[in-house]
Amino acid sequence: MNEYQRTSSSLLSAHQKTSHVVNSGISENLSSPIYHPALHLRFSRNCDISDCISKPHWYSNFKGSASFRTNNPPGQSKAKTNMKRPGNVTPAYVGTFALLLCLHSVTADYCKVNHCYNGATCVTGVGEEPFICICADGFGGDTCNLTETGPCSPNPCKNDGSCEVIAPTRRGDVFNEYICKCQPGFKGVHCQINVNDCEKQPCKNGGQCRDLDGDYSCQCPSPYVGKQCQLRCVSLLGMEGGAIVESQISASSVHYGILGLQRWGPELARLNNQGIVNAWTSAAHDKNPWIEINMQKIMRLTGIITQGASRLGTAEYIKAFKVASSLDGNSYITYKVDGQQRDKVFVGNIDNDRTKTNLFDVPIVAQYIRIIPVVCRRACTLRMELLGCELHVYSNMAGCSEPLGMKSRFISDGQLSASSSYRTWGIDTFTWHPQFARLDKVGKTNAWSPAYNNRSEWIQVDLEKTKRLTGIITQGAKDFGVVQFVSVFKVAYSNDGESWSTVKENTGNDKLFQGNTDNNTHKKNVFEPPVYARYVRVIPWEWHERITLRMELLGCDD
């Protein structure tokens, strides 16, 4: 028995039980209301068309013109009734049965929020039926969310939820079985409810959670970063370790001591630097001294470690200082007291040897950072280290600019190879092996140099496992007083040592890195985005005198 046969049977049964019938088969004296759950319609007892016309129960919220569409058995036309004025009488035809709806006893206005879809009109219902949807052409179902092509066209699921028909069943000429699969952060039959993602308190280390549509964000206190504030952004950025090279450090002035023989330059301002001349000191006549570090890309800076030094047996240090920063090296902003407009003065050192750490309440996002002495003891003398991390945190790594081991020999000789090696005067003792290509190596043969000067030569490092590479530092050398260096080079990488890729520009062309201009200065280049590889090759492209290279790789474990 199909849906329409069951409908007809129930209505006939109700008709046969009546004591009196009026108006073409509609019962006048039924003992209880007729309710048909399949059609979701309720028919009142003891009413006829004259009752509904003479004693109408108007819906206060139903005005204008609307249509109610019924689903009919095959072969019978669809009836469509238009109501042209406010009223509560809706004749509906199902097959040959004329039904009279006398809607009454409205207790609440459920249609203040329209529960009906696809342009349908919501009419407040009665009893167990709080509302009725009057569907537009082409739609059906309790809430007019179904179509003749199936319930998923158009998609009834909200917030990018996916609709799936779970059974090819039909009710009349429409499908009626589907489910919505919701995107993370949403729930409900139609994915209409935004889950409060902050209820589970996902933010760690004092982070403040903000609920978003289908997601959340954490406002992290310094120095924490990451999706859940789970990472400490306090990596040493390279003043002490050498990842920040000399060419990145500048100052307003330099002090020259002992008749100008001692130069206390900014390149010496490295934490724990040793030697007689081991720090930066500004010139005595400089009334507005500063020292600046160019990070070569925008970084997140969370703090600074400062240290003084001793000159001619006398302690010198900076007792108080300010910090300024810039994105472009032209326009600078001085760090402010939190929530105020006045410059923050940081407390510095109290002697020449012990370190002092200051963390920034709000991280600084900048490429250039400048330390401005305010109060100095004898002279403004400084050794320092910067704390921070990459602007964009990858995976679980907050910082990734550490030397990987060329200089420290953590990368062993066996991990280095090359296309060829040059021998000065053909003597084996003066062979420029790839294992000599270590940053700052000293000696008569203290770098790698190939047998030939052409673009087919290369030096290779096997890192023994995949690592994240963020940059490279290069350096030239001298051969019996002759200055030699690589001025332009390419970088290739591989995970198997056989298939190679070259670091590219945004245009898709091979990137040409600018190398050195002399034999001794460090030149740093960064990889943006980082490179993930086990094997790395440096391919000289242009050079001075002869291809000669010392280097260090920067990065971290993948």
XYZ file of N, CA and C in Angstrom, residues 48-300:
759
model
N -17.715 22.674 9.478
C -17.959 22.587 8.051
C -17.554 23.913 7.430
N -17.731 23.977 6.157
C -17.247 25.158 5.448
C -17.964 26.416 5.912
N -19.288 26.274 6.251
C -20.021 27.452 6.697
C -19.512 27.912 8.052
N -19.122 26.929 8.916
C -18.573 27.314 10.217
C -17.291 28.121 10.046
N -16.433 27.643 9.151
C -15.140 28.311 8.991
C -15.288 29.677 8.361
N -16.341 29.836 7.531
C -16.528 31.128 6.886
C -17.219 32.098 7.832
N -18.242 31.570 8.546
C -19.001 32.457 9.414
C -18.279 32.753 10.720
N -17.479 31.783 11.198
C -16.777 31.983 12.474
C -15.290 31.725 12.267
N -14.658 32.542 11.494
C -13.243 32.293 11.183
C -12.342 32.539 12.393
N -11.241 31.790 12.442
C -10.178 32.009 13.433
C -8.960 32.462 12.656
N -8.776 33.760 12.550
C -7.727 34.277 11.672
C -6.345 34.083 12.286
N -5.353 33.836 11.392
C -3.953 33.845 11.820
C -3.461 35.281 11.765
N -3.001 35.745 12.877
C -2.561 37.141 12.906
C -1.330 37.385 12.042
N -0.537 36.340 11.830
C 0.723 36.546 11.089
C 0.634 36.114 9.643
N -0.526 35.654 9.180
C -0.636 35.150 7.814
C -1.450 36.121 6.996
N -0.795 36.839 6.101
C -1.461 37.826 5.262
C -0.959 37.709 3.848
N -1.751 38.214 2.936
C -1.335 38.224 1.545
C -1.672 36.935 0.846
N -0.926 36.615 -0.205
C -1.187 35.447 -1.033
C -0.141 34.385 -0.791
N -0.548 33.156 -0.639
C 0.391 32.046 -0.460
C -0.208 30.817 -1.099
N 0.573 29.808 -1.306
C 0.075 28.584 -1.929
C 0.530 27.383 -1.140
N -0.290 26.363 -1.134
C 0.042 25.090 -0.500
C -0.012 24.023 -1.575
N 1.031 23.259 -1.698
C 1.134 22.292 -2.776
C 1.089 20.901 -2.186
N 0.292 20.030 -2.777
C 0.190 18.657 -2.278
C 0.880 17.711 -3.232
N 1.239 16.560 -2.713
C 1.851 15.505 -3.513
C 0.778 14.463 -3.841
N 0.622 14.107 -5.088
C -0.491 13.285 -5.535
C -0.027 11.961 -6.105
N -0.916 10.964 -6.117
C -0.587 9.669 -6.732
C -0.331 9.841 -8.220
N 0.418 8.911 -8.796
C 0.677 8.989 -10.242
C -0.622 9.074 -11.037
N -0.612 9.915 -12.033
C -1.770 10.029 -12.914
C -2.761 11.080 -12.509
N -2.647 11.605 -11.302
C -3.582 12.631 -10.876
C -2.872 13.968 -10.810
N -3.601 14.992 -11.145
C -2.993 16.322 -11.183
C -2.785 16.849 -9.772
N -1.839 17.791 -9.678
C -1.546 18.412 -8.393
C -2.509 19.563 -8.177
N -3.089 19.593 -6.979
C -4.003 20.676 -6.646
C -3.239 21.798 -5.986
N -3.605 22.976 -6.274
C -2.918 24.134 -5.720
C -3.978 25.149 -5.311
N -3.991 25.500 -4.038
C -5.008 26.406 -3.523
C -4.368 27.719 -3.148
N -4.897 28.795 -3.630
C -4.377 30.115 -3.298
C -5.293 30.780 -2.287
N -4.710 31.367 -1.244
C -5.469 32.155 -0.293
C -5.172 33.614 -0.578
N -6.198 34.353 -0.940
C -6.016 35.728 -1.376
C -6.249 36.733 -0.248
N -6.692 36.272 0.918
C -6.923 37.188 2.027
C -6.567 36.457 3.319
N -6.399 37.198 4.389
C -6.103 36.534 5.653
C -7.193 35.545 6.004
N -6.823 34.395 6.505
C -7.821 33.425 6.874
C -7.216 32.152 7.386
N -8.081 31.285 7.895
C -7.606 30.032 8.443
C -8.244 28.837 7.774
N -8.845 29.056 6.587
C -9.485 27.964 5.872
C -8.615 27.604 4.687
N -8.105 26.412 4.670
C -7.240 25.977 3.573
C -7.768 24.664 3.020
N -8.549 24.692 1.951
C -8.942 23.424 1.334
C -7.723 22.787 0.688
N -7.538 21.510 0.855
C -6.440 20.784 0.219
C -7.005 19.518 -0.381
N -6.622 19.200 -1.618
C -7.150 18.052 -2.317
C -6.085 16.984 -2.416
N -6.382 15.780 -1.941
C -5.480 14.641 -2.075
C -6.281 13.552 -2.778
N -5.964 13.313 -4.033
C -6.764 12.375 -4.812
C -8.150 12.930 -5.002
N -9.183 12.125 -4.620
C -10.572 12.562 -4.778
C -11.155 13.061 -3.475
N -10.318 13.148 -2.418
C -10.836 13.555 -1.112
C -10.657 15.045 -0.913
N -11.766 15.716 -0.660
C -11.703 17.141 -0.345
C -11.613 17.282 1.160
N -10.587 17.956 1.640
C -10.362 18.102 3.076
C -10.530 19.566 3.451
N -11.177 19.770 4.559
C -11.366 21.128 5.047
C -10.553 21.307 6.321
N -9.618 22.265 6.312
C -8.779 22.523 7.475
C -9.340 23.723 8.216
N -9.756 23.510 9.425
C -10.172 24.623 10.277
C -9.125 24.748 11.370
N -8.182 25.625 11.170
C -7.067 25.765 12.094
C -7.496 26.685 13.236
N -7.135 26.292 14.463
C -7.614 27.060 15.608
C -6.662 26.905 16.779
N -6.986 27.590 17.839
C -6.258 27.490 19.112
C -4.782 27.791 18.943
N -4.464 28.891 18.306
C -3.068 29.280 18.156
C -2.549 29.740 19.516
N -1.461 29.109 19.978
C -0.936 29.434 21.306
C 0.371 30.203 21.256
N 1.110 30.162 20.135
C 2.392 30.875 20.049
C 2.715 31.150 18.592
N 3.498 32.180 18.376
C 3.882 32.523 17.011
C 5.260 31.944 16.730
N 5.299 30.699 16.201
C 6.555 30.022 15.905
C 7.209 30.566 14.641
N 6.520 31.396 13.916
C 7.034 31.861 12.634
C 7.716 33.222 12.713
N 7.940 33.700 13.930
C 8.737 34.921 14.025
C 10.109 34.699 13.409
N 10.635 33.473 13.591
C 11.824 33.037 12.863
C 11.357 32.021 11.837
N 11.571 32.290 10.569
C 11.067 31.421 9.509
C 11.825 30.098 9.501
N 11.105 29.012 9.780
C 11.710 27.681 9.795
C 11.629 27.009 8.432
N 11.069 27.685 7.455
C 10.845 27.099 6.138
C 11.927 27.558 5.164
N 12.261 26.685 4.210
C 13.359 26.941 3.284
C 12.841 27.283 1.887
N 13.786 27.796 1.086
C 13.568 27.997 -0.349
C 12.377 28.902 -0.653
N 12.243 29.987 0.097
C 11.207 30.975 -0.164
C 9.826 30.592 0.308
N 9.715 29.557 1.136
C 8.406 29.112 1.617
C 7.859 30.080 2.663
N 6.522 30.037 2.829
C 5.857 30.858 3.839
C 5.580 30.016 5.067
N 5.915 30.550 6.236
C 5.680 29.853 7.496
C 4.362 30.323 8.095
N 3.478 29.350 8.449
C 2.186 29.648 9.061
C 2.146 28.971 10.420
N 1.802 29.720 11.448
C 1.754 29.159 12.793
C 0.685 28.083 12.866
N 1.052 26.914 13.423
C 0.146 25.786 13.506
C -0.551 25.711 14.843
N -1.087 24.515 15.148
C -1.828 24.297 16.392
C -1.367 23.004 17.023
N -1.571 22.894 18.339
C -1.312 21.642 19.034
C 0.101 21.144 18.845
N 0.196 19.895 18.364
C 1.492 19.263 18.176
C 2.216 19.770 16.941
N 1.536 20.515 16.107
C 2.146 21.079 14.904
C 2.346 22.577 15.109
N 3.540 23.010 15.586
C 3.724 24.439 15.897
C 3.730 25.352 14.681
N 4.062 24.804 13.503
C 4.045 25.639 12.304
C 3.864 24.760 11.075
N 3.394 25.378 9.992
C 3.214 24.700 8.711
C 3.930 25.525 7.651
N 4.641 24.837 6.756
C 5.338 25.524 5.677
C 4.530 25.427 4.391
N 4.270 26.554 3.765
C 3.588 26.597 2.480
C 4.666 26.798 1.423
N 4.916 25.743 0.648
C 6.090 25.689 -0.224
C 5.880 26.423 -1.546
N 6.974 26.914 -2.076
C 6.986 27.479 -3.419
C 7.017 26.354 -4.444
N 6.732 26.689 -5.691
C 6.736 25.680 -6.744
C 8.088 24.975 -6.820
N 8.028 23.659 -6.962
C 9.250 22.884 -7.142
C 9.839 22.345 -5.860
N 9.243 22.691 -4.698
C 9.786 22.231 -3.423
C 8.711 21.522 -2.618
N 9.148 20.635 -1.739
C 8.245 19.899 -0.879
C 8.936 19.547 0.417
N 8.283 18.673 1.203
C 8.844 18.284 2.484
C 8.308 19.143 3.606
N 8.555 18.693 4.847
C 8.028 19.402 6.010
C 8.450 20.863 6.044
N 9.684 21.120 5.667
C 10.197 22.490 5.713
C 10.540 23.013 4.322
N 9.982 22.367 3.294
C 10.193 22.784 1.903
C 11.665 22.722 1.507
N 12.361 21.742 2.069
C 13.792 21.610 1.779
C 14.073 20.505 0.768
N 13.022 19.913 0.189
C 13.199 18.828 -0.763
C 12.814 19.283 -2.165
N 13.443 18.665 -3.156
C 13.107 18.955 -4.545
C 12.872 17.655 -5.278
N 12.343 17.782 -6.483
C 12.078 16.588 -7.268
C 13.359 15.922 -7.739
N 14.474 16.631 -7.695
C 15.760 16.033 -8.087
C 16.496 15.447 -6.895
N 15.893 15.464 -5.737
C 16.525 14.906 -4.553
C 16.719 15.968 -3.498
N 16.917 15.552 -2.257
C 17.004 16.503 -1.149
C 18.283 17.322 -1.136
N 19.271 16.938 -1.913
C 20.560 17.640 -1.886
C 20.696 18.687 -2.979
N 19.615 18.980 -3.693
C 19.669 19.989 -4.738
C 18.428 20.873 -4.631
N 18.578 22.101 -4.111
C 19.826 22.714 -3.651
C 20.284 22.149 -2.314
N 21.526 22.401 -1.970
C 22.114 21.855 -0.749
C 21.448 22.472 0.482
N 20.770 21.650 1.299
C 20.117 22.191 2.496
C 21.081 22.422 3.652
N 22.322 21.955 3.526
C 23.285 22.031 4.624
C 23.954 23.405 4.658
N 24.060 23.958 5.810
C 24.651 25.279 5.984
C 26.148 25.165 6.261
N 26.817 26.321 6.186
C 28.234 26.439 6.579
C 29.129 25.407 5.902
N 28.909 25.239 4.584
C 29.724 24.346 3.757
C 29.588 22.880 4.143
N 28.496 22.538 4.817
C 28.246 21.124 5.090
C 27.927 20.381 3.809
N 28.247 19.089 3.760
C 27.983 18.286 2.568
C 26.728 17.452 2.775
N 25.881 17.422 1.754
C 24.612 16.693 1.808
C 24.773 15.337 1.137
N 24.256 14.293 1.791
C 24.320 12.947 1.232
C 22.956 12.272 1.353
N 22.477 11.703 0.239
C 21.252 10.910 0.259
C 21.587 9.567 0.879
N 20.898 9.199 1.956
C 21.247 7.954 2.645
C 20.386 6.782 2.207
N 19.265 7.059 1.506
C 18.444 5.983 0.955
C 17.618 6.571 -0.176
N 17.537 5.875 -1.304
C 16.807 6.421 -2.463
C 15.301 6.276 -2.318
N 14.750 6.642 -1.156
C 13.321 6.516 -0.922
C 12.614 7.790 -1.347
N 11.358 7.637 -1.687
C 10.570 8.786 -2.119
C 9.279 8.868 -1.315
N 8.784 10.066 -1.167
C 7.455 10.286 -0.640
C 6.721 11.055 -1.716
N 5.857 10.356 -2.446
C 5.230 10.971 -3.602
C 6.275 11.167 -4.682
N 6.530 12.408 -5.068
C 7.487 12.672 -6.136
C 8.751 13.361 -5.626
N 9.034 13.271 -4.308
C 10.254 13.877 -3.772
C 11.007 12.878 -2.910
N 12.332 13.040 -2.858
C 13.145 12.268 -1.926
C 12.900 12.795 -0.509
N 13.127 11.955 0.484
C 12.946 12.436 1.851
C 14.010 11.941 2.818
N 15.113 11.349 2.331
C 16.142 10.830 3.223
C 17.491 11.442 2.867
N 18.086 12.194 3.791
C 19.426 12.748 3.592
C 20.025 13.078 4.954
N 21.333 13.230 4.965
C 22.024 13.693 6.161
C 23.016 14.778 5.753
N 23.319 15.664 6.681
C 24.328 16.698 6.467
C 25.586 16.335 7.246
N 26.700 16.300 6.546
C 27.988 16.095 7.204
C 28.631 17.459 7.395
N 28.825 17.828 8.643
C 29.228 19.193 8.977
C 30.740 19.364 8.979
N 31.156 20.582 8.645
C 32.559 20.955 8.778
C 32.907 21.071 10.258
N 34.203 20.914 10.604
C 34.590 21.082 12.012
C 34.129 22.430 12.547
N 33.574 22.400 13.752
C 33.112 23.633 14.367
C 31.630 23.893 14.213
N 30.906 22.992 13.487
C 29.471 23.158 13.307
C 28.748 21.855 13.625
N 27.501 21.971 14.029
C 26.680 20.805 14.306
C 25.224 21.158 14.010
N 24.330 20.184 14.246
C 22.921 20.386 13.957
C 22.493 19.604 12.734
N 21.183 19.424 12.572
C 20.655 18.660 11.448
C 21.137 19.239 10.131
N 21.189 20.548 10.053
C 21.628 21.215 8.832
C 22.940 21.978 9.037
N 23.725 21.567 10.036
C 25.017 22.220 10.322
C 24.826 23.703 10.602
N 23.679 24.039 11.155
C 23.347 25.444 11.367
C 23.860 25.989 12.693
N 24.364 25.122 13.558
C 24.787 25.556 14.890
C 26.304 25.686 14.937
N 26.781 26.846 15.291
C 28.217 27.074 15.454
C 28.637 26.593 16.832
N 29.499 25.579 16.860
C 29.973 25.038 18.128
C 30.904 26.053 18.786
N 30.783 26.226 20.067
C 31.704 27.100 20.797
C 33.004 26.343 21.026
N 33.984 26.583 20.151
C 35.244 25.849 20.224
C 36.070 26.220 21.446
N 35.694 27.274 22.134
C 36.448 27.686 23.322
C 36.011 26.939 24.581
N 34.914 26.174 24.502
C 34.437 25.452 25.675
C 35.467 24.461 26.198
N 36.252 23.890 25.298
C 37.266 22.907 25.701
C 38.570 23.555 26.143
N 38.598 24.887 26.195
C 39.767 25.650 26.637
C 41.040 25.196 25.910
N 41.089 25.388 24.584
C 42.240 24.895 23.816
C 43.509 25.718 23.988
N 43.402 26.950 24.460
C 44.574 27.829 24.550
C 45.378 27.528 25.810
N 46.663 27.339 25.635
C 47.548 26.998 26.744
C 48.339 28.222 27.191
N 49.008 28.061 28.324
C 49.941 29.075 28.843
C 49.323 30.464 28.974
N 48.061 30.489 29.416
C 47.408 31.768 29.667
C 46.839 32.443 28.446
N 46.782 31.750 27.313
C 46.218 32.334 26.105
C 44.721 32.560 26.232
N 44.214 33.631 25.616
C 42.800 33.961 25.637
C 42.140 33.455 24.362
N 41.069 32.677 24.519
C 40.400 32.042 23.382
C 39.293 32.938 22.837
N 39.201 32.982 21.512
C 38.125 33.701 20.829
C 37.451 32.744 19.867
N 36.141 32.555 20.037
C 35.393 31.628 19.189
C 35.118 32.263 17.829
N 35.361 31.503 16.769
C 35.111 31.951 15.405
C 34.104 31.020 14.748
N 33.693 31.317 13.533
C 32.793 30.439 12.800
C 33.546 29.185 12.393
N 33.285 28.094 13.087
C 33.917 26.824 12.769
C 35.360 26.722 13.207
N 35.820 27.630 14.037
C 37.231 27.608 14.441
C 37.384 28.454 15.703
N 38.625 28.634 16.124
C 38.929 29.493 17.258
C 40.310 30.101 17.048
N 40.591 31.152 17.771
C 41.932 31.733 17.752
C 42.358 32.003 19.184
N 43.669 31.933 19.412
C 44.217 32.176 20.740
C 45.065 33.443 20.717
N 44.790 34.344 21.629
C 45.646 35.513 21.817
C 46.673 35.138 22.862
N 47.918 34.966 22.408
C 48.955 34.388 23.259
C 49.737 35.469 23.994
N 50.032 35.241 25.277
C 50.933 36.161 25.978
C 52.363 35.916 25.531
N 53.166 36.965 25.498
C 54.572 36.814 25.127
C 55.283 35.969 26.189
N 56.155 35.034 25.791
C 56.694 34.827 24.445
C 56.075 33.633 23.723
N 54.807 33.282 24.019
C 54.215 32.077 23.450
C 53.571 32.361 22.094
N 53.645 31.376 21.216
C 53.046 31.459 19.888
C 52.459 30.094 19.552
N 51.871 29.993 18.371
C 51.295 28.736 17.917
C 49.789 28.768 17.990
N 49.155 27.816 17.347
C 47.699 27.734 17.315
C 47.112 27.728 18.715
N 47.772 27.024 19.651
C 47.267 26.902 21.013
C 48.201 27.553 22.035
N 49.056 28.455 21.587
C 50.047 29.099 22.473
C 50.948 28.052 23.118
N 51.244 26.997 22.371
C 52.000 25.878 22.935
C 53.503 25.990 22.744
N 53.959 26.995 21.992
C 55.383 27.119 21.689
C 55.965 28.384 22.309
N 57.174 28.252 22.849
C 57.891 29.416 23.376
C 58.752 30.013 22.270
N 58.500 31.273 21.967
C 59.229 31.962 20.897
C 60.433 32.675 21.507
N 61.416 31.890 21.938
C 62.587 32.461 22.613
C 63.873 31.857 22.067
N 63.907 31.539 20.788
C 65.128 31.002 20.192
C 66.210 32.082 20.151
N 67.464 31.656 20.324
C 68.594 32.567 20.150
C 68.746 32.824 18.658
N 68.695 34.078 18.256
C 68.599 34.395 16.833
C 69.932 34.516 16.114
N 71.052 34.435 16.830
C 72.308 34.288 16.103
C 73.403 35.287 16.345
N 73.268 36.178 17.324
C 74.380 37.085 17.625
C 75.553 36.295 18.204
N 75.282 35.447 19.160
C 76.358 34.659 19.766
C 76.805 33.527 18.856
N 75.857 32.856 18.219
C 76.187 31.679 17.415
C 76.732 31.983 16.039
N 76.553 33.204 15.547
C 77.094 33.574 14.246
C 76.107 33.515 13.109
N 74.862 33.099 13.374
C 73.863 33.077 12.302
C 73.568 34.489 11.811
N 73.688 35.467 12.696
C 73.635 36.870 12.283
C 75.062 37.274 11.930
N 75.293 37.602 10.674
C 76.662 37.864 10.210
C 77.010 39.342 10.390
N 78.287 39.649 10.225
C 78.790 40.998 10.483
C 78.080 42.060 9.654
N 77.778 41.729 8.408
C 77.163 42.723 7.523
C 75.746 43.096 7.946
N 75.145 42.340 8.860
C 73.804 42.642 9.342
C 73.813 43.613 10.514
N 74.984 43.935 11.049
C 75.091 44.744 12.265
C 75.709 46.099 11.926
N 75.065 47.158 12.369
C 75.578 48.514 12.132
C 75.370 49.352 13.387
N 76.003 50.531 13.421
C 75.904 51.399 14.596
C 76.056 52.856 14.190
N 75.651 53.736 15.105
C 75.740 55.177 14.853
C 77.183 55.654 14.856
N 78.035 54.992 15.647
C 79.441 55.391 15.731
C 80.256 54.259 16.343
N 81.574 54.400 16.293
C 82.497 53.383 16.807
C 83.593 54.077 17.612
N 83.972 53.463 18.723
C 85.076 53.997 19.530
C 86.393 53.368 19.086
N 87.393 54.200 18.923
C 88.743 53.731 18.614
C 89.632 54.016 19.826
N 90.251 52.948 20.366
C 91.084 53.106 21.548
C 92.560 52.951 21.246
N 93.385 53.323 22.216
C 94.847 53.228 22.132
C 95.342 53.789 20.805
N 95.215 55.081 20.692
C 95.702 55.805 19.510
C 95.078 55.301 18.208
N 93.847 54.839 18.322
C 93.136 54.390 17.133
C 93.445 52.978 16.696
N 94.200 52.227 17.508
C 94.574 50.861 17.120
C 93.490 49.840 17.468
N 92.641 50.176 18.425
C 91.557 49.268 18.813
C 90.230 49.794 18.259
N 89.546 48.955 17.531
C 88.251 49.344 16.956
C 87.148 48.538 17.635
N 86.323 49.218 18.424
C 85.230 48.562 19.132
C 83.967 48.651 18.256
N 83.975 47.869 17.187
C 82.921 47.954 16.184
C 81.669 47.172 16.535
N 80.547 47.442 15.853
C 79.266 46.775 16.141
C 79.294 45.273 15.878
N 80.168 44.824 14.948
C 80.247 43.391 14.655
C 80.775 42.581 15.831
N 81.328 43.276 16.852
C 81.863 42.601 18.041
C 80.821 42.454 19.150
N 79.636 43.003 18.962
C 78.619 43.048 20.021
C 77.887 41.719 20.166
N 78.644 40.661 20.311
C 78.075 39.312 20.416
C 78.163 38.823 21.855
N 77.063 38.277 22.350
C 77.011 37.808 23.734
C 78.172 36.858 24.018
N 78.844 37.083 25.150
C 79.960 36.245 25.614
C 81.167 36.286 24.682
N 81.252 37.289 23.817
C 82.422 37.435 22.953
C 83.675 37.620 23.813
N 84.772 36.978 23.407
C 86.003 36.998 24.192
C 87.068 37.841 23.493
N 88.138 38.137 24.219
C 89.252 38.893 23.658
C 89.426 40.236 24.331
N 90.495 40.918 23.986
C 90.765 42.240 24.554
C 89.761 43.261 24.033
N 89.492 43.204 22.742
C 88.467 44.060 22.128
C 87.307 43.138 21.767
N 86.250 43.154 22.560
C 85.226 42.112 22.453
C 83.794 42.636 22.528
N 83.565 43.907 22.215
C 82.214 44.465 22.299
C 82.126 45.710 21.423
N 80.900 46.238 21.325
C 80.713 47.519 20.642
C 80.717 48.635 21.674
N 81.398 49.717 21.343
C 81.373 50.933 22.156
C 81.158 52.114 21.222
N 80.214 52.974 21.583
C 79.960 54.160 20.757
C 81.056 55.196 20.983
N 81.205 56.099 20.039
C 82.198 57.169 20.157
C 81.818 58.114 21.292
N 82.826 58.690 21.937
C 82.583 59.566 23.086
C 81.765 60.795 22.706
N 81.912 61.269 21.494
C 81.196 62.477 21.059
C 79.767 62.197 20.589
N 79.383 60.908 20.483
C 78.052 60.530 19.974
C 77.006 60.750 21.067
N 76.157 61.741 20.892
C 75.139 62.071 21.889
C 73.852 61.258 21.721
N 73.681 60.613 20.600
C 72.489 59.780 20.357
C 72.917 58.435 19.765
N 73.616 57.631 20.548
C 74.151 56.377 20.013
C 73.074 55.316 19.823
N 73.334 54.407 18.902
C 72.470 53.250 18.700
C 73.250 52.155 17.987
N 72.781 50.924 18.152
C 73.293 49.775 17.413
C 72.094 49.053 16.827
N 72.228 48.572 15.592
C 71.076 48.012 14.868
C 71.425 46.672 14.239
N 70.427 45.778 14.229
C 70.568 44.477 13.569
C 69.502 44.365 12.495
N 69.926 44.045 11.291
C 69.022 43.785 10.169
C 68.817 42.276 10.094
N 67.603 41.807 10.407
C 67.317 40.375 10.417
C 67.166 39.804 9.005
N 67.173 40.646 8.003
C 67.060 40.299 6.582
C 65.672 39.809 6.173
N 64.802 39.619 7.131
C 63.396 39.328 6.854
C 62.610 39.678 8.111
N 61.330 39.818 7.979
C 60.492 40.173 9.125
C 60.431 38.989 10.085
N 60.745 39.255 11.330
C 60.783 38.225 12.366
C 59.900 38.645 13.541
N 59.614 37.681 14.419
C 58.927 37.966 15.676
C 59.990 38.009 16.778
